[in-house]
PDB file of C-alpha atoms in Angstrom:
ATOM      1  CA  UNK A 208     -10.251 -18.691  15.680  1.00 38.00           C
ATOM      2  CA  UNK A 209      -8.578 -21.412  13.879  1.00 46.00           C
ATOM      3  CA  UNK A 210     -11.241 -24.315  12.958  1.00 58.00           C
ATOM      4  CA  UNK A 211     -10.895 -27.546  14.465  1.00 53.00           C
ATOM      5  CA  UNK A 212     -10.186 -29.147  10.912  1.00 58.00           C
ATOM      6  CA  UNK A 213      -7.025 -26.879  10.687  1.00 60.00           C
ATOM      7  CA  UNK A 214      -6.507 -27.636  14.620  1.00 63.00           C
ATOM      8  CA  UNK A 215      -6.317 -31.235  14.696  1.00 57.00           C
ATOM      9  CA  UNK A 216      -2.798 -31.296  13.382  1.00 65.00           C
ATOM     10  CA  UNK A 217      -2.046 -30.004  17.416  1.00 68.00           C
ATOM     11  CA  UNK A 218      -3.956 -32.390  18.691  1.00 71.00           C
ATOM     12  CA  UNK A 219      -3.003 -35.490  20.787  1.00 74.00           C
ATOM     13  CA  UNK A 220      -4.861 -38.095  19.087  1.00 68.00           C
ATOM     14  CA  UNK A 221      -6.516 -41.398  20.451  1.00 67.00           C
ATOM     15  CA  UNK A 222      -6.547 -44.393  18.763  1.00 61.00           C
ATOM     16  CA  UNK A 223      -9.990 -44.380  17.781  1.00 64.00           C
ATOM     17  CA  UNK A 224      -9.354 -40.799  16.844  1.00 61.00           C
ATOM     18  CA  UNK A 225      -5.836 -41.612  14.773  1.00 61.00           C
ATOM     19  CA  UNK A 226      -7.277 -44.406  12.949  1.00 61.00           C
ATOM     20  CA  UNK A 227      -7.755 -43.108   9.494  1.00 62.00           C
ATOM     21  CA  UNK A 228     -10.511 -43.905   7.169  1.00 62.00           C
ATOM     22  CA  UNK A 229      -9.809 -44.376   3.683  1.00 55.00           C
ATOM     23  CA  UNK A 230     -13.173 -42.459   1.874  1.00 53.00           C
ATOM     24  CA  UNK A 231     -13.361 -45.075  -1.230  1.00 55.00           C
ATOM     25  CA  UNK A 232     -16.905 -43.477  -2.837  1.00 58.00           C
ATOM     26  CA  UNK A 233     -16.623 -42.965  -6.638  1.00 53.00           C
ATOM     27  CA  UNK A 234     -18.145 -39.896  -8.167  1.00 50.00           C
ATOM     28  CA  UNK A 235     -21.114 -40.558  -9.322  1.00 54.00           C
ATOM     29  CA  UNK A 236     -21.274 -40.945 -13.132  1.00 61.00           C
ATOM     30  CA  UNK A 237     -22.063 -37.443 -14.820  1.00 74.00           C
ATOM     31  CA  UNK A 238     -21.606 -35.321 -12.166  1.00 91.00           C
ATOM     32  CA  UNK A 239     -18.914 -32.145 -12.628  1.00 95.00           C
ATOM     33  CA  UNK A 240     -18.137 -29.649  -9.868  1.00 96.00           C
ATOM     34  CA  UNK A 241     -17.700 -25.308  -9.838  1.00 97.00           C
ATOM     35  CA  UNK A 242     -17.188 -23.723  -6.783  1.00 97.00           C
ATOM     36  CA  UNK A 243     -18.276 -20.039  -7.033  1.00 97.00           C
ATOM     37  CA  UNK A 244     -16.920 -16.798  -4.616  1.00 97.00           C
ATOM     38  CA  UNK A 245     -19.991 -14.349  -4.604  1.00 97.00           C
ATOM     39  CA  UNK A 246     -18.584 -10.923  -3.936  1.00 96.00           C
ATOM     40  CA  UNK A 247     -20.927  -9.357  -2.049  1.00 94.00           C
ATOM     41  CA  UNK A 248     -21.780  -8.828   1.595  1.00 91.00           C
ATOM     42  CA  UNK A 249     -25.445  -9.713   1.762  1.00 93.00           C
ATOM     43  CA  UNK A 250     -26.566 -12.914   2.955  1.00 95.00           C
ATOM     44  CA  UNK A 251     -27.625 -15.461   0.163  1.00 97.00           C
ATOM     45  CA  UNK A 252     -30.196 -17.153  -0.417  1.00 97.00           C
ATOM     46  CA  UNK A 253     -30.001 -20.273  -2.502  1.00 97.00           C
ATOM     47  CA  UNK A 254     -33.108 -20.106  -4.151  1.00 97.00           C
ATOM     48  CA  UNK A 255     -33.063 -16.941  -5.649  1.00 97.00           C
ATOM     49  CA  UNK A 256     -29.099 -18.048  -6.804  1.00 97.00           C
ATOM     50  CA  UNK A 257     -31.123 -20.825  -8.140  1.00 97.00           C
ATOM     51  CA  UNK A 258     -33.760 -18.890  -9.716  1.00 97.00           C
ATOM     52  CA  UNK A 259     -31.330 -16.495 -11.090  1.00 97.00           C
ATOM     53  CA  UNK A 260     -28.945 -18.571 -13.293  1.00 97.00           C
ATOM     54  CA  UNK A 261     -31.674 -21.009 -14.454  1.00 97.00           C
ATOM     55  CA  UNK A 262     -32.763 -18.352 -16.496  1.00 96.00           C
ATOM     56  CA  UNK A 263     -28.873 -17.332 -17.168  1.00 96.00           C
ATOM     57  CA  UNK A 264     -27.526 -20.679 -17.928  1.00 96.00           C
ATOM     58  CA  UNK A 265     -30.566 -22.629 -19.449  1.00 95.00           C
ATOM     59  CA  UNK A 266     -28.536 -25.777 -18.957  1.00 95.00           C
ATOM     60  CA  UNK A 267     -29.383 -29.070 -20.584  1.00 94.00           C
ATOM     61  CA  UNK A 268     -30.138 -30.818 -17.576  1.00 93.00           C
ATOM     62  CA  UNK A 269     -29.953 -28.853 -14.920  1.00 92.00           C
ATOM     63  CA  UNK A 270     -27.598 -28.154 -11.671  1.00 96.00           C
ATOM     64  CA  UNK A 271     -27.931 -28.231  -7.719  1.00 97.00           C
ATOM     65  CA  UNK A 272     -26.804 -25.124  -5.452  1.00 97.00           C
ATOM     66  CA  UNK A 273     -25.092 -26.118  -2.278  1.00 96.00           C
ATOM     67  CA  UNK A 274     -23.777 -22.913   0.304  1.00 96.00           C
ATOM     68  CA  UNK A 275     -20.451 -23.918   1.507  1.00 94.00           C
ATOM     69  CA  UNK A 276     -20.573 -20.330   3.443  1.00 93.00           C
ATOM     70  CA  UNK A 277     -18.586 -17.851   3.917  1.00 93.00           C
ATOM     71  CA  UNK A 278     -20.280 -16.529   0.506  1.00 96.00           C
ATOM     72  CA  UNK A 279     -18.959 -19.490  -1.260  1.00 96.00           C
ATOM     73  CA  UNK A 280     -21.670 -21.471  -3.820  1.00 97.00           C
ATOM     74  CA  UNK A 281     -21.003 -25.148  -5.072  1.00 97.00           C
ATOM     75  CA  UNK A 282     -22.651 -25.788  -8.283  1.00 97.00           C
ATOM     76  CA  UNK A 283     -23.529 -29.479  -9.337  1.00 97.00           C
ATOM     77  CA  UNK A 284     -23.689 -29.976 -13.021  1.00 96.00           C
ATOM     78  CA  UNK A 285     -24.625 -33.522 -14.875  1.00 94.00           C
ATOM     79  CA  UNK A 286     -23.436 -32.080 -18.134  1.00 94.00           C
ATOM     80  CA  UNK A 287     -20.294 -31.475 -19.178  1.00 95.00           C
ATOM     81  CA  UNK A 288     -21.481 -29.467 -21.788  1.00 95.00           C
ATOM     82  CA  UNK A 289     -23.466 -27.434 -19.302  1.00 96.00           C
ATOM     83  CA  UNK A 290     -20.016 -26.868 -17.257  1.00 96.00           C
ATOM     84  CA  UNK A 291     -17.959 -25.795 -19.950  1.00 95.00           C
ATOM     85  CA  UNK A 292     -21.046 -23.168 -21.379  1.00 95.00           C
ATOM     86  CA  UNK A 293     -20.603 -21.855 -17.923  1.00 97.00           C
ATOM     87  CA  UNK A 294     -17.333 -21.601 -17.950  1.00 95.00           C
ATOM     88  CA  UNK A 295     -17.088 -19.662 -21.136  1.00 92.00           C
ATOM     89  CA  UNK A 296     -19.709 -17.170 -20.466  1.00 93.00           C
ATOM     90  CA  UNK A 297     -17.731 -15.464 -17.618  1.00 95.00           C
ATOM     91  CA  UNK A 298     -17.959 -12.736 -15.816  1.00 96.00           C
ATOM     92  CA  UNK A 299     -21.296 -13.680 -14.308  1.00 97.00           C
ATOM     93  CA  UNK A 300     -22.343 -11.496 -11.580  1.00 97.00           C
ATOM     94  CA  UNK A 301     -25.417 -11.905  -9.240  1.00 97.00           C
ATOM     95  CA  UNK A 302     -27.425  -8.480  -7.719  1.00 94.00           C
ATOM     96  CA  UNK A 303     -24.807  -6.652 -10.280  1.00 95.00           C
ATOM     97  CA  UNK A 304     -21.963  -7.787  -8.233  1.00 97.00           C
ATOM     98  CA  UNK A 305     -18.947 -10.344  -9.471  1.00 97.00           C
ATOM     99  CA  UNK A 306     -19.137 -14.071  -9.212  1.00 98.00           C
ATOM    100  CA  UNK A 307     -15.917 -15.745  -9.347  1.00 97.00           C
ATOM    101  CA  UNK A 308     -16.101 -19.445 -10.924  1.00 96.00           C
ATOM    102  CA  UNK A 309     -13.756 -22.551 -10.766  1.00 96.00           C
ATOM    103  CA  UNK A 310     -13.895 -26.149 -11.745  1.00 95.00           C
ATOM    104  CA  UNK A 311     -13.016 -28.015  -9.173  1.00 95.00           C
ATOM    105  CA  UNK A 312     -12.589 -32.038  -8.504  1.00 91.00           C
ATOM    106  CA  UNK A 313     -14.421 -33.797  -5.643  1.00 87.00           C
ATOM    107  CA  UNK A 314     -13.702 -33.181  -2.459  1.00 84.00           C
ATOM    108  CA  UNK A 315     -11.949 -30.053  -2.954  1.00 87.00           C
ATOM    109  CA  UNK A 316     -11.543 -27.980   0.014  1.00 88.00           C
ATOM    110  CA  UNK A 317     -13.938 -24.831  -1.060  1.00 89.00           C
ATOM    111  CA  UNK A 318     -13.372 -23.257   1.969  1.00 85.00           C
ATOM    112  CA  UNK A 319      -9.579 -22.546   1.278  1.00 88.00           C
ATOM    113  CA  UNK A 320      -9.908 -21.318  -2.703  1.00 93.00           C
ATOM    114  CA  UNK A 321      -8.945 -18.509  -3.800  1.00 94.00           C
ATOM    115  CA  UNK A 322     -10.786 -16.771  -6.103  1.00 95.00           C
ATOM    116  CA  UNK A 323      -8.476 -14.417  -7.968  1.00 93.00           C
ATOM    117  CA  UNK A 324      -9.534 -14.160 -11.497  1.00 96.00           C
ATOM    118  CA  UNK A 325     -12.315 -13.993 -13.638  1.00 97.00           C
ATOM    119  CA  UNK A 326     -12.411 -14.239 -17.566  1.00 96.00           C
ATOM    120  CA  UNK A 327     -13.667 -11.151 -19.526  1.00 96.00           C
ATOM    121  CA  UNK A 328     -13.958  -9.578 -23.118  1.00 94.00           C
ATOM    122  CA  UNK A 329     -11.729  -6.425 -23.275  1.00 95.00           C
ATOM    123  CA  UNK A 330     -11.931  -3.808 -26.045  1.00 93.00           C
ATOM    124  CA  UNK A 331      -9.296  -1.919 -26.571  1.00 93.00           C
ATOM    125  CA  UNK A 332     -10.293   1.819 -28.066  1.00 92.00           C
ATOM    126  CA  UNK A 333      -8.666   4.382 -29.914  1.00 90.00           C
ATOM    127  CA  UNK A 334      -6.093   1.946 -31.617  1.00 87.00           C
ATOM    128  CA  UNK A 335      -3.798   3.580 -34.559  1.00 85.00           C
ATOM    129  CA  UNK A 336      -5.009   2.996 -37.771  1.00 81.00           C
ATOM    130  CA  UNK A 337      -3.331  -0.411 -38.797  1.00 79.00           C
ATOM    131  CA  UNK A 338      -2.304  -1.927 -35.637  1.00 82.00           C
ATOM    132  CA  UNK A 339      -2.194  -5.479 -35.836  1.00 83.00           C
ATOM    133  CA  UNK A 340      -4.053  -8.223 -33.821  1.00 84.00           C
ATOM    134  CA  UNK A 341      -0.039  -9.483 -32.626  1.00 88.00           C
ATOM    135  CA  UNK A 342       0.337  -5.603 -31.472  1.00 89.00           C
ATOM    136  CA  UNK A 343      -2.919  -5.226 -30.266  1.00 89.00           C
ATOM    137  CA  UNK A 344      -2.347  -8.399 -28.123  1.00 91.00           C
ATOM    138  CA  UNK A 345       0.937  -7.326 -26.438  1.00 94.00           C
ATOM    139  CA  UNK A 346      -0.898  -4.058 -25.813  1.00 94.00           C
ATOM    140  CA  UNK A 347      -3.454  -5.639 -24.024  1.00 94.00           C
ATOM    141  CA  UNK A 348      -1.462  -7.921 -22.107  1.00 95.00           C
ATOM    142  CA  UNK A 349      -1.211  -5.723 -19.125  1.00 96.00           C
ATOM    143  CA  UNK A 350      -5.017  -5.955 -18.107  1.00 97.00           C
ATOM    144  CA  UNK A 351      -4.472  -9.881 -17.411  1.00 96.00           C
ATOM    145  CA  UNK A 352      -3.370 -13.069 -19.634  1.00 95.00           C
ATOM    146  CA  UNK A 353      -4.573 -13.473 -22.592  1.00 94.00           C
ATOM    147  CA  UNK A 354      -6.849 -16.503 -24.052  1.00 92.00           C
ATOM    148  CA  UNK A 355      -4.671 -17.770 -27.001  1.00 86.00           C
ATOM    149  CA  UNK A 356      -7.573 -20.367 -27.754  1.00 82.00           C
ATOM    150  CA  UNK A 357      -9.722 -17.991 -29.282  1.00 72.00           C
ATOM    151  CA  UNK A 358     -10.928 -18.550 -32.813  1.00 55.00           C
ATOM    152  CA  UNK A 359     -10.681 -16.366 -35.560  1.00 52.00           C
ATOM    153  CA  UNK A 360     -14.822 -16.155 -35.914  1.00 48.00           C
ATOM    154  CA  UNK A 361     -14.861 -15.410 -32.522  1.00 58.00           C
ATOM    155  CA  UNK A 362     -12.828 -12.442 -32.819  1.00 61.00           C
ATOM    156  CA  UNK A 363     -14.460  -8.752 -33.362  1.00 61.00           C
ATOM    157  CA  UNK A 364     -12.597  -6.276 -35.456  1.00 59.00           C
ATOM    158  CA  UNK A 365     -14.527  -2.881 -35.199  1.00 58.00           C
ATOM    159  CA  UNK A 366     -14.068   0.372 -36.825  1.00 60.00           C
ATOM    160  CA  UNK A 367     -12.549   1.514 -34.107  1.00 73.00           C
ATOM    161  CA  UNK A 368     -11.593  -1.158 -31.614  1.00 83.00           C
ATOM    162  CA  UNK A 369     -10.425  -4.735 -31.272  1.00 87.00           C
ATOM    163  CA  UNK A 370     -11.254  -7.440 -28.632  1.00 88.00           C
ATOM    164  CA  UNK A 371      -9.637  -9.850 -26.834  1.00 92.00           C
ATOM    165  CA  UNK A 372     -10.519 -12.924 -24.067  1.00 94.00           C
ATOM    166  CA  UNK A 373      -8.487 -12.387 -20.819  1.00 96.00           C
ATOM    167  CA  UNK A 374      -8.172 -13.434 -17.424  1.00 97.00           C
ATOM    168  CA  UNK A 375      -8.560 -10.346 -15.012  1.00 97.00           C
ATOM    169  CA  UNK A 376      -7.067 -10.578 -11.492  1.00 97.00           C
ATOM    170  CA  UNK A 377     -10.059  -9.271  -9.496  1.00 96.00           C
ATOM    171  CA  UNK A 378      -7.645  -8.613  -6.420  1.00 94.00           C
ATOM    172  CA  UNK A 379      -5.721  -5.429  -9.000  1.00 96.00           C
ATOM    173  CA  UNK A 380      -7.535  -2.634  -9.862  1.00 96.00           C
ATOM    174  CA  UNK A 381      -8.487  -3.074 -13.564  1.00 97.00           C
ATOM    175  CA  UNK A 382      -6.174  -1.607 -15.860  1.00 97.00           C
ATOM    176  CA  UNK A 383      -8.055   1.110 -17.514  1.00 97.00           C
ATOM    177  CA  UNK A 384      -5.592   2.020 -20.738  1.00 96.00           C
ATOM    178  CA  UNK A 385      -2.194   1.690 -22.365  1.00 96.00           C
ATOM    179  CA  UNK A 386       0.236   4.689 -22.875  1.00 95.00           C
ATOM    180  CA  UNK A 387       1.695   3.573 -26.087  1.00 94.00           C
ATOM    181  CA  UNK A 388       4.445   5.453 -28.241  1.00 93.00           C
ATOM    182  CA  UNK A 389       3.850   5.234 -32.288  1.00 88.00           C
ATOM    183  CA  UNK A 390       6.383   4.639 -34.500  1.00 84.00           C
ATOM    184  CA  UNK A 391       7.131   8.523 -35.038  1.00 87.00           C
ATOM    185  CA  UNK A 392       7.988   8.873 -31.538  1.00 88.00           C
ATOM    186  CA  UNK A 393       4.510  10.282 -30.591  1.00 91.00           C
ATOM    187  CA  UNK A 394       2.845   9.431 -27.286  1.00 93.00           C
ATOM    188  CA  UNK A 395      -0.671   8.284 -27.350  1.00 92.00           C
ATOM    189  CA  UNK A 396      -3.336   6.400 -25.509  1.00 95.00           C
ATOM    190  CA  UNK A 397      -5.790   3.511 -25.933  1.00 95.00           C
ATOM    191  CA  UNK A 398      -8.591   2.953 -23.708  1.00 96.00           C
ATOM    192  CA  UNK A 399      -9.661  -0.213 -22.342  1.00 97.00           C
ATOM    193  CA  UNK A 400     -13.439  -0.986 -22.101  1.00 97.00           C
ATOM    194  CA  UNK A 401     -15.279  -4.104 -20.472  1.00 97.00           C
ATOM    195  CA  UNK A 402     -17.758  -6.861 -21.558  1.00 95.00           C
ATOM    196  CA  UNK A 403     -20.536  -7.692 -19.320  1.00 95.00           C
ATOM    197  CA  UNK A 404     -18.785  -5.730 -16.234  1.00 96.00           C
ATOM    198  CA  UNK A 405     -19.882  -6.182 -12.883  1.00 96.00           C
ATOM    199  CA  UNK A 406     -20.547  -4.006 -10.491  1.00 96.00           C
ATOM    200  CA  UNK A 407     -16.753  -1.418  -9.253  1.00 95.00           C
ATOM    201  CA  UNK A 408     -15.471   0.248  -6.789  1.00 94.00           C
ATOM    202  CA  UNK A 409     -15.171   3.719  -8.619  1.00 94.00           C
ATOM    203  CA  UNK A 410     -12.350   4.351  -6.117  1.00 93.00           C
ATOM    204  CA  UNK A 411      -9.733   1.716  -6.406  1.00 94.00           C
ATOM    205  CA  UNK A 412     -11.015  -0.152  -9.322  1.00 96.00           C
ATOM    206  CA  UNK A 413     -10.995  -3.515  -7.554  1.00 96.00           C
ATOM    207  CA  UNK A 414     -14.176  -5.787  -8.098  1.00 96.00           C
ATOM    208  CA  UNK A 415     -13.946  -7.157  -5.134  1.00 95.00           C
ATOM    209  CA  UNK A 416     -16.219  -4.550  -2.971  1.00 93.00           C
ATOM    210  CA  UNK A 417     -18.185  -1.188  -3.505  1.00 90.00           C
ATOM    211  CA  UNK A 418     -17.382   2.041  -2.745  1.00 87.00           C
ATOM    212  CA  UNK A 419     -18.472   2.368   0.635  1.00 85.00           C
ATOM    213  CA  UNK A 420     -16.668  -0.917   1.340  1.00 88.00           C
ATOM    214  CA  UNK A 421     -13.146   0.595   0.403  1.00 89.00           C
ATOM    215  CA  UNK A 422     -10.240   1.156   2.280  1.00 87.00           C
ATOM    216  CA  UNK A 423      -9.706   4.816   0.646  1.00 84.00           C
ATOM    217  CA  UNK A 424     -13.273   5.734   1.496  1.00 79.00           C
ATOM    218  CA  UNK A 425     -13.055   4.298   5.349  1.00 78.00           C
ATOM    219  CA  UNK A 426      -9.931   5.559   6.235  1.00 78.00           C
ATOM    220  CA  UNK A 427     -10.647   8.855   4.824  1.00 76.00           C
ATOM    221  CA  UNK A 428     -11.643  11.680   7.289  1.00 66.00           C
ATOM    222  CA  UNK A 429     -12.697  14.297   4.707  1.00 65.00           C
ATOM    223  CA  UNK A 430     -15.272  14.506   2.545  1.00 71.00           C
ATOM    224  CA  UNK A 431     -15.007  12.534  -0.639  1.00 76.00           C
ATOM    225  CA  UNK A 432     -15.762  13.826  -4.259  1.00 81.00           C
ATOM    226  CA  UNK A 433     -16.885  12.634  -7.319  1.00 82.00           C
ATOM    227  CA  UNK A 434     -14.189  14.545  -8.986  1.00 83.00           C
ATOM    228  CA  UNK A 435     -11.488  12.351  -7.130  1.00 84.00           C
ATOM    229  CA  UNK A 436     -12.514   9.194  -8.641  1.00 90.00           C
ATOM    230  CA  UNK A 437     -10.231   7.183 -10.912  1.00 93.00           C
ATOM    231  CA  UNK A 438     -12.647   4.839 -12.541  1.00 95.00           C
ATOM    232  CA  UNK A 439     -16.129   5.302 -13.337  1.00 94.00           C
ATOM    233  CA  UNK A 440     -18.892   3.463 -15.806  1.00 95.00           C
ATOM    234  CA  UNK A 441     -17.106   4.733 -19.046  1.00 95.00           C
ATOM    235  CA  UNK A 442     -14.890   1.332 -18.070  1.00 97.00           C
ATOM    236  CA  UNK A 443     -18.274  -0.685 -19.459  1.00 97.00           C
ATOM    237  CA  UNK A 444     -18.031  -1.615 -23.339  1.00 94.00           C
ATOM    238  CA  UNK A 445     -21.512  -2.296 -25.094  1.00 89.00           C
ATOM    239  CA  UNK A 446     -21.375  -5.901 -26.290  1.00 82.00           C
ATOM    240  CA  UNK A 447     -20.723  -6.151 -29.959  1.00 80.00           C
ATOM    241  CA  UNK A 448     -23.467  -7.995 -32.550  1.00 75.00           C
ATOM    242  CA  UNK A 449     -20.780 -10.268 -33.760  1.00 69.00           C
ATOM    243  CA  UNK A 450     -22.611 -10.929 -36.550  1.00 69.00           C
ATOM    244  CA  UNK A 451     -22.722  -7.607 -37.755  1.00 70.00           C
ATOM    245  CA  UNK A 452     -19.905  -7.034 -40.475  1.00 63.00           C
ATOM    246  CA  UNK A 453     -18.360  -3.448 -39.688  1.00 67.00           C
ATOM    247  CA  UNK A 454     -14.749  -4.495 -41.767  1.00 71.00           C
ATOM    248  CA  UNK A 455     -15.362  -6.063 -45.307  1.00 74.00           C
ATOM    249  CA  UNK A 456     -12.418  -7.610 -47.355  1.00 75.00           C
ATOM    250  CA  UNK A 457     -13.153  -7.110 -50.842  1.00 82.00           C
ATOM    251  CA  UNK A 458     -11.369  -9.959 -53.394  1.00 83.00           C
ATOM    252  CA  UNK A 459      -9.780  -8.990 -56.304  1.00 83.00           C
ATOM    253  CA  UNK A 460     -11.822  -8.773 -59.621  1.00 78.00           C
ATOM    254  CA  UNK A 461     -10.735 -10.772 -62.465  1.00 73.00           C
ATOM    255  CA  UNK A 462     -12.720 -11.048 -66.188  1.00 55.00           C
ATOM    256  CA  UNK A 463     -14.136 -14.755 -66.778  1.00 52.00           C
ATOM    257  CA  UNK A 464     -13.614 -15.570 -70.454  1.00 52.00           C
ATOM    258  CA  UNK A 465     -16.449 -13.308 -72.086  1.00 53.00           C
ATOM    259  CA  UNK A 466     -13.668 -11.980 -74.683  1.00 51.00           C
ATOM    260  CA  UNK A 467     -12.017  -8.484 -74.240  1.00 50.00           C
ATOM    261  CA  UNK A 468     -15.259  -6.792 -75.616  1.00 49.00           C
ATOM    262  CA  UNK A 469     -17.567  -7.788 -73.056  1.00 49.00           C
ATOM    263  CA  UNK A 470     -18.645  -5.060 -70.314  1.00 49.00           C
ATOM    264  CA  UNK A 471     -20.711  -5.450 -67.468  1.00 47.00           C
ATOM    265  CA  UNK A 472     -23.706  -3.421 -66.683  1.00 46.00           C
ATOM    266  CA  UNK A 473     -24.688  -2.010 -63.159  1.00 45.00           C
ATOM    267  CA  UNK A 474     -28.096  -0.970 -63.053  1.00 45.00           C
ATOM    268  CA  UNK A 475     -29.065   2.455 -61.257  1.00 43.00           C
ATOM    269  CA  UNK A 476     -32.186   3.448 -59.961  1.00 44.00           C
ATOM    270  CA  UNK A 477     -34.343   3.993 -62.967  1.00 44.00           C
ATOM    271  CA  UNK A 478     -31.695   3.256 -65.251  1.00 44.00           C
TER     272      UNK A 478
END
């Protein structure tokens, strides 16, 4: 059933009912808007949202939770700093399951947003010895666009994998690898691996729903097995310690004026 704000364009109006009102209020001074998709079926409750990303967020100055329904959240910040930490420190999930975020102006309609993508840190595993960040990049391009606005300290480079910032359309399965061809003409694979990942269907590989809520399992009159999945929880990546140095670049070496004769000494254990 179509509602009555989408209906009134039918309507034969009156003239007290066709006399528009201009809405003149200002924002108030401070305040910054996200509207929020939770993807899951049970009902919420706005205190425990509350309760839960207090402790997440640990804003500055705090935030109000307003349900718009139909499992949509409107977040009131009166920090811009506060909004933009948020923003960064996608995915968020609540209960294990997704939460979709998006800065919105006043007045937006909530009701008709769509909430397609979500910002994650992918790893990409396996990589050839060598492989650049550039190549690395247009490898990982598939899984969703990548952030270009990352900076250099923000970057990981592991012994075995590299990292990047992308926006994941939640409505596609997530891409789970890369078939890639080396430059001897061999075929290999690198895997993908994900940040922080929310709760899957190991079916479809949509974050959307659970298992039980997918179309392949519904629609399915035999039994299902576990065999027959395509994804799993070998998708989720263990955050790195960024701080942690796993690649050191060593300078040069280069004698400071202590005449040809001069040697340095390393001292061993009990030497």
């Amino acid at each position: 059933m179509d509602r009555l704000s989408v209906m009134w364009e039918r309507f034969s109006l009156s003239d007290a009912e066709g006399s528009s009102f201009v809405v003149q209020d200002s924002m108030e001074e401070g305040e910054f808007f996200v509207a929020t998709r939770f993807y899951t079926r049970r009902v919420l409750n706005m205190e425990a949202i509350a309760r839960t990303f207090k402790m997440l967020w640990r804003t500055r100055k705090g935030f109000e939770v307003r349900d718009m329904g139909n499992h949509r959240v409107l977040f009131v910040f009166l920090d811009r700093a506060d909004v933009d930490h948020v923003i960064l420190g996608e995915p968020w999930a609540f209960d294990k399951h997704l939460v979709a975020l998006k800065e919105v102006e006043k007045h937006a309609d909530i009701r008709n947003l769509v909430f397609d993508h979500t910002n994650m840190w992918i790893q990409i595993h396996d990589v050839p010895f060598g492989l650049s960040w550039k190549a690395a990049k247009d490898i990982i391009s598939v899984a969703g666009k990548v952030d270009e606005s990352i900076q250099e300290e923000e970057k990981f480079e592991g012994s075995n994998f590299l990292r990047f910032r992308v926006a994941v359309d939640v409505s596609k399965p997530l891409c789970r690898g890369r078939k890639i061809v080396l430059g001897n003409g061999k075929e290999s694979w690198v895997s993908f691996k994900y940040e922080r990942l929310p709760n899957l269907c190991y079916w479809c590989g949509k974050l959307t729903h659970m298992d039980r809520e997918c179309s392949i399992w519904t629609k399915r009159k035999g039994p299902l097995l576990e065999t027959e999945q395509q994804f799993g929880s070998w998708l989720r990546a263990t955050t790195p310690n960024l701080a942690r140095k796993t690649v050191v670049r060593v300078a040069s070496f280069e004698k400071e004026g202590n005449g040809v004769g001069d040697q340095s000494t390393v001292k061993t254990p009990g030497g």
